[in-house]
Tab-separated table of C-alpha atoms in Angstrom:
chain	number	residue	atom	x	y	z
A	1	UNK	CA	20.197	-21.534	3.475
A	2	UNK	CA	21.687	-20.690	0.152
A	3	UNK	CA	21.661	-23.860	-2.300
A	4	UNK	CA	24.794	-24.709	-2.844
A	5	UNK	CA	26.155	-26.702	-6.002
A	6	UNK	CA	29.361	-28.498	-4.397
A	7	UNK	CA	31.195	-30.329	-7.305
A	8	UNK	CA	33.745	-31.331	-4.540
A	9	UNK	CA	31.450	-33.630	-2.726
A	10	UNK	CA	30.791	-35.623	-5.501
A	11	UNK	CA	31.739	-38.580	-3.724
A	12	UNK	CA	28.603	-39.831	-2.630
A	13	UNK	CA	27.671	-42.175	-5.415
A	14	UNK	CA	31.099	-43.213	-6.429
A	15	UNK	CA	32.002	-44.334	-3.597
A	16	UNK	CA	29.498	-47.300	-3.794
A	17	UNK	CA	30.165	-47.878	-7.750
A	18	UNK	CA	33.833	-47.925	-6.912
A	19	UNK	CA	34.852	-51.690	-7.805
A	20	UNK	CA	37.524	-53.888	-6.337
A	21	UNK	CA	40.592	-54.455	-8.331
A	22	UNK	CA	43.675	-57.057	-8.602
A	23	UNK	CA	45.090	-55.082	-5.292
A	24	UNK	CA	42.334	-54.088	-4.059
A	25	UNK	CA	43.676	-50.954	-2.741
A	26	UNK	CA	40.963	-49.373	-2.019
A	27	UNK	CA	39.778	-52.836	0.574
A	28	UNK	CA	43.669	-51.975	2.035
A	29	UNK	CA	43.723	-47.951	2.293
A	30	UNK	CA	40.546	-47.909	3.840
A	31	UNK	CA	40.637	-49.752	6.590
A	32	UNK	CA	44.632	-47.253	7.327
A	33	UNK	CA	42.990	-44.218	6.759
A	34	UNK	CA	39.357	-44.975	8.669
A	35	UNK	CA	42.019	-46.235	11.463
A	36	UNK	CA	43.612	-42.769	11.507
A	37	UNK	CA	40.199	-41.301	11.957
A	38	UNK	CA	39.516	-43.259	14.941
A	39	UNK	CA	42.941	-42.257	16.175
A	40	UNK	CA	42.183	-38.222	15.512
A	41	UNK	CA	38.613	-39.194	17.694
A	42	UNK	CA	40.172	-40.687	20.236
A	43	UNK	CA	37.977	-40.777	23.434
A	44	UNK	CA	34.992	-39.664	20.977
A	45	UNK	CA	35.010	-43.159	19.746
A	46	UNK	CA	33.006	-45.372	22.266
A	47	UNK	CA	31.613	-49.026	22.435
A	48	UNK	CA	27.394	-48.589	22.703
A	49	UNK	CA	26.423	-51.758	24.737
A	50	UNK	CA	22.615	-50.838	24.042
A	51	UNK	CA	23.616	-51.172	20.089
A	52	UNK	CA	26.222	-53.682	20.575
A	53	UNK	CA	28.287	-51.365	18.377
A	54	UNK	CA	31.185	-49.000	18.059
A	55	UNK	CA	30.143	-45.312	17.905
A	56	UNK	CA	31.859	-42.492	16.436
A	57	UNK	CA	30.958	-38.683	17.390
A	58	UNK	CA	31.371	-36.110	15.763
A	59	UNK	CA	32.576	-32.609	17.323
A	60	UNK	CA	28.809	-31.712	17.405
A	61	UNK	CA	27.514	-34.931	19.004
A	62	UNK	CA	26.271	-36.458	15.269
A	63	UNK	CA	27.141	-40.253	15.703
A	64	UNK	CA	27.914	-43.126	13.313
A	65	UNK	CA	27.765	-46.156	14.468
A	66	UNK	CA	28.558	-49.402	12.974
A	67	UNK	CA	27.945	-53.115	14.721
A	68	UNK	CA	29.899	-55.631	16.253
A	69	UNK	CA	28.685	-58.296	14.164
A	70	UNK	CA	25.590	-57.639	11.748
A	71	UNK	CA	23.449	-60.006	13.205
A	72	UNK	CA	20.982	-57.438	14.401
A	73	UNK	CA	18.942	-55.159	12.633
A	74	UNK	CA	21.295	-52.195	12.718
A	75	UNK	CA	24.201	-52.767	11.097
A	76	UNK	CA	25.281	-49.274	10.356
A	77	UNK	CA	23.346	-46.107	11.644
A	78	UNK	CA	23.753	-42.333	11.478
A	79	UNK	CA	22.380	-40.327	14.542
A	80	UNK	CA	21.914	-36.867	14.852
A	81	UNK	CA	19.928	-33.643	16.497
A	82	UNK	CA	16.059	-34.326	14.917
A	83	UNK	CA	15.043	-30.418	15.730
A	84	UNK	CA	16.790	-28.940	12.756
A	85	UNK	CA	14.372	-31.534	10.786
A	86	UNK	CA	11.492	-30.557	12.484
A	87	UNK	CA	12.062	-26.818	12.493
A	88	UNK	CA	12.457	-27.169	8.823
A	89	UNK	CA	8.772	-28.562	8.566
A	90	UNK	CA	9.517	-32.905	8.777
A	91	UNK	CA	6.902	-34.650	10.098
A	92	UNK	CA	9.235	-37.716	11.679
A	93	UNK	CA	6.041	-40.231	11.550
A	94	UNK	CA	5.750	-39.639	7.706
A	95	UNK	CA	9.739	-41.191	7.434
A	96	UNK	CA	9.859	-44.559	6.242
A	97	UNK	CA	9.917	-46.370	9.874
A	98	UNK	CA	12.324	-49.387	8.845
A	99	UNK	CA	15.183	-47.104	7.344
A	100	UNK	CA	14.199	-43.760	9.942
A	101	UNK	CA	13.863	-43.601	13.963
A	102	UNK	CA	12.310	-40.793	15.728
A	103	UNK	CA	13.480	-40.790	19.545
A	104	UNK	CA	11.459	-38.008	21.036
A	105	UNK	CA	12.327	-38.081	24.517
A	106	UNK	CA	16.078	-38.169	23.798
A	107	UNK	CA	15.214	-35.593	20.459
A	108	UNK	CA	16.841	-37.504	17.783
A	109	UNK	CA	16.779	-38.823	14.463
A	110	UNK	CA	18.419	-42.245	13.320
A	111	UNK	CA	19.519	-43.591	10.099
A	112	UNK	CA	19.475	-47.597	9.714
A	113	UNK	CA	21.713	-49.202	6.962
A	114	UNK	CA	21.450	-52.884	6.685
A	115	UNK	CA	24.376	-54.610	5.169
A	116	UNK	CA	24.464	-58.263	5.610
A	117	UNK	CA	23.543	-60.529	8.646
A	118	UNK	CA	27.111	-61.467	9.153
A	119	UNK	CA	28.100	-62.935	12.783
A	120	UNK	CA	31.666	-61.814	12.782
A	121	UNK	CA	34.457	-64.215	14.433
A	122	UNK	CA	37.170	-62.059	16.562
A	123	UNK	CA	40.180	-63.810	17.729
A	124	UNK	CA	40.072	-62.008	21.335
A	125	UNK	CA	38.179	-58.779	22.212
A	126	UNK	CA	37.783	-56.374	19.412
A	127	UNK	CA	38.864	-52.876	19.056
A	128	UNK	CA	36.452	-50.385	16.488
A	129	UNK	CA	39.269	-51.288	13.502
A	130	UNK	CA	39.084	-54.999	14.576
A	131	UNK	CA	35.084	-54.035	13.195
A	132	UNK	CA	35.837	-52.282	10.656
A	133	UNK	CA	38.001	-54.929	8.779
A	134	UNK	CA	35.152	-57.532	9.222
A	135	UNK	CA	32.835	-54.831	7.385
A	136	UNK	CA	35.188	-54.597	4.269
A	137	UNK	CA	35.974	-58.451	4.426
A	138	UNK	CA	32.421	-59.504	4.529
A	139	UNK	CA	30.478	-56.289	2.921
A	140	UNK	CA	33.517	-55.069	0.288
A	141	UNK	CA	30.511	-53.644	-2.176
A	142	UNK	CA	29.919	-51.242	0.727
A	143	UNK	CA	33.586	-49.714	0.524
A	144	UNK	CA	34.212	-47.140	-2.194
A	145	UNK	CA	36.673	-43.847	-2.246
A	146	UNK	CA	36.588	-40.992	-4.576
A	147	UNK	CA	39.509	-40.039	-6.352
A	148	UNK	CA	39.478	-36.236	-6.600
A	149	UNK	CA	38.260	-35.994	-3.291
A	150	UNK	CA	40.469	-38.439	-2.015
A	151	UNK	CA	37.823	-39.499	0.669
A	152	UNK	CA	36.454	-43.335	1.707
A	153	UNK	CA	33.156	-44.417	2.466
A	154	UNK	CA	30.400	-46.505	3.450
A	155	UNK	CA	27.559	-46.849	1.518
A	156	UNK	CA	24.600	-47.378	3.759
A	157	UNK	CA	22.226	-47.846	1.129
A	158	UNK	CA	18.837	-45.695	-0.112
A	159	UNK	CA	21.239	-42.897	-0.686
A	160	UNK	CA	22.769	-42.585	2.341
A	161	UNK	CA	26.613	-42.730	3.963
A	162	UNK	CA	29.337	-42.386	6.067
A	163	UNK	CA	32.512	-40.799	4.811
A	164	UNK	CA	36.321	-40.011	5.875
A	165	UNK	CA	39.650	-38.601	4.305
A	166	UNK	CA	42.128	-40.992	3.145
A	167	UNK	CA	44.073	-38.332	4.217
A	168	UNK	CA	43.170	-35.651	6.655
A	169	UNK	CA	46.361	-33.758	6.784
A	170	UNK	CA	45.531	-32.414	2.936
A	171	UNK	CA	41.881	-32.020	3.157
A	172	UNK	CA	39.116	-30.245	5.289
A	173	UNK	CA	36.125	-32.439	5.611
A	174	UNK	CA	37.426	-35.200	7.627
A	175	UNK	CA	34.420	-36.676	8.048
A	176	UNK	CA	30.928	-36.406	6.487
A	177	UNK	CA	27.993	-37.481	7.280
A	178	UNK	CA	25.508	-37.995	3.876
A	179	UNK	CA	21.616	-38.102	3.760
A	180	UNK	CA	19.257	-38.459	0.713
A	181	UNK	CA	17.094	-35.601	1.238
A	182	UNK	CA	13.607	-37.136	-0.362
A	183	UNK	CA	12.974	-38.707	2.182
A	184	UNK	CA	12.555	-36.012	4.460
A	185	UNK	CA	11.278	-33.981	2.059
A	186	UNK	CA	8.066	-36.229	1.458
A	187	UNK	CA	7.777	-36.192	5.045
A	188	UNK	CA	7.645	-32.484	5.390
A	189	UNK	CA	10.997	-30.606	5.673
A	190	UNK	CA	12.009	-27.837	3.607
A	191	UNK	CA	15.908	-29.303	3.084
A	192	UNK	CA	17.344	-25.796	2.077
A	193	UNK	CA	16.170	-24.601	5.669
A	194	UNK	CA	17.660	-27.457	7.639
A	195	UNK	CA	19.955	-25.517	10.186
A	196	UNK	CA	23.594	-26.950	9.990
A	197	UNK	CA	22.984	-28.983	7.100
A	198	UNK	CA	24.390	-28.357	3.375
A	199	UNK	CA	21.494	-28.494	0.600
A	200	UNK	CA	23.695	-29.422	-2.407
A	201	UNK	CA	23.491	-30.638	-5.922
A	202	UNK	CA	26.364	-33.507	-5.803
A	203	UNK	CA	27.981	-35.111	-9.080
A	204	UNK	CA	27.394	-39.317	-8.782
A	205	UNK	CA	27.767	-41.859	-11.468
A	206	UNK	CA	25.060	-44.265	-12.635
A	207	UNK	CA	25.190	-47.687	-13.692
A	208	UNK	CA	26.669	-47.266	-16.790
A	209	UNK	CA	29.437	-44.652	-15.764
A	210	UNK	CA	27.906	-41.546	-16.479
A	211	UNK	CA	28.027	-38.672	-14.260
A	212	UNK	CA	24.691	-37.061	-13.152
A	213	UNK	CA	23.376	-34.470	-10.457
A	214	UNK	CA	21.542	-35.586	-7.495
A	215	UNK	CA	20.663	-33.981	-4.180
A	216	UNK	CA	21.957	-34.571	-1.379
A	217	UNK	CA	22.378	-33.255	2.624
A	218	UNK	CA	25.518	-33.011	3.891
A	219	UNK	CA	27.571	-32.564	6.968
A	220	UNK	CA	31.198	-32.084	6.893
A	221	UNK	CA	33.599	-31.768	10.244
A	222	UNK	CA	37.302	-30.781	10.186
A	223	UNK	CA	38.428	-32.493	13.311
A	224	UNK	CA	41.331	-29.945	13.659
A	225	UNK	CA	44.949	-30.721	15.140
């Protein structure tokens, strides 16, 4: 797969460094505009008794999935097809085992992000945006959005995260799902030959502000009309 440089997606950092303000309008807008995703996934969006959490699908069967509480030891997680991973040369047992989880008999790979040990208190059975507002009460550092993109996301930490539109009408990566790629790379794969994935040089900030190139692996869904 041709290397792509994708200035667009510079999100990825950004997101995370993104600070709250007096408003906090970025706390507010997310929690509308990761509602309206739900909405567009409608029946894709499914309580996981076996993680205790809500899980989103993608139109390819990816998954993000983020906890009912954050007791456990998965509060967020990414899941998706291992064999384009192992195709490309990753040896799964080489991954870091507390961040990475190699399910062979059901072929995939999963992504653990652990935010907080938060037990979160419902007032009557909660609904996937009922979740979601405990993440940004109780995790807010987590929550960031991109201004030229105009997309929200979750930082998942080691490089990794989960990302929507604020506004899908205007833009065509509704959702994307973000990996660090040196991971997998120590462990093997060849990242520019990952089938279905996007190799790409992304634009993040540091500490201090200033913009710099990193890598990144990408996977962005329009979820259509």
């Amino acid at each position: 797969m041709k290397r792509l440089i994708v200035a667009a997606m510079s999100i990825v950092t950004v997101l995370a460094l993104t600070a709250c303000n007096s408003t906090d309008v970025v706390a507010k807008v997310s929690v509308t505009s990761f509602e309206s995703v739900l909405n567009k996934l409608g029946s894709k969006v499914e309580f996981d008794e076996r993680d205790n959490a809500w899980a989103l699908k993608s139109p390819t069967g990816e998954r993000f999935l983020i906890g009912k509480d954050f007791a456990g030891d998965s509060d967020v997680v990414q899941e998706f097809d291992a064999e384009p991973f192992i195709n490309a040369g990753l040896e799964p047992d080489k991954l870091p085992s507390e961040i990475y989880r190699y399910d062979e008999s059901a072929g995939n790979l999963r992504v653990i992000g652990e935010l907080g040990s938060e037990e979160f208190s419902y007032s009557g059975e909660p609904t996937a945006i009922d979740t979601f507002k405990q993440v940004v009460k109780t995790n807010r550092e987590a929550i960031g959005y991109h201004e030229k993109l105009d997309h929200y996301g979750i930082a998942m930490g080691n490089g990794n995260m989960f990302e929507w539109a604020k506004d899908m009408a205007v833009n065509d990566k509704d959702i994307v799902f973000v990996l660090n790629p040196e991971p997998f790379m120590e462990a093997g794969a060849d990242p520019e030959k990952v089938e279905g994935w996007v190799f790409a040089k992304v634009e993040v900030k540091d500490e201090s502000g200033k913009p710099q190139q990193v890598d990144k692996l990408l996977k962005p869904f329009e979820l259509g009309e």
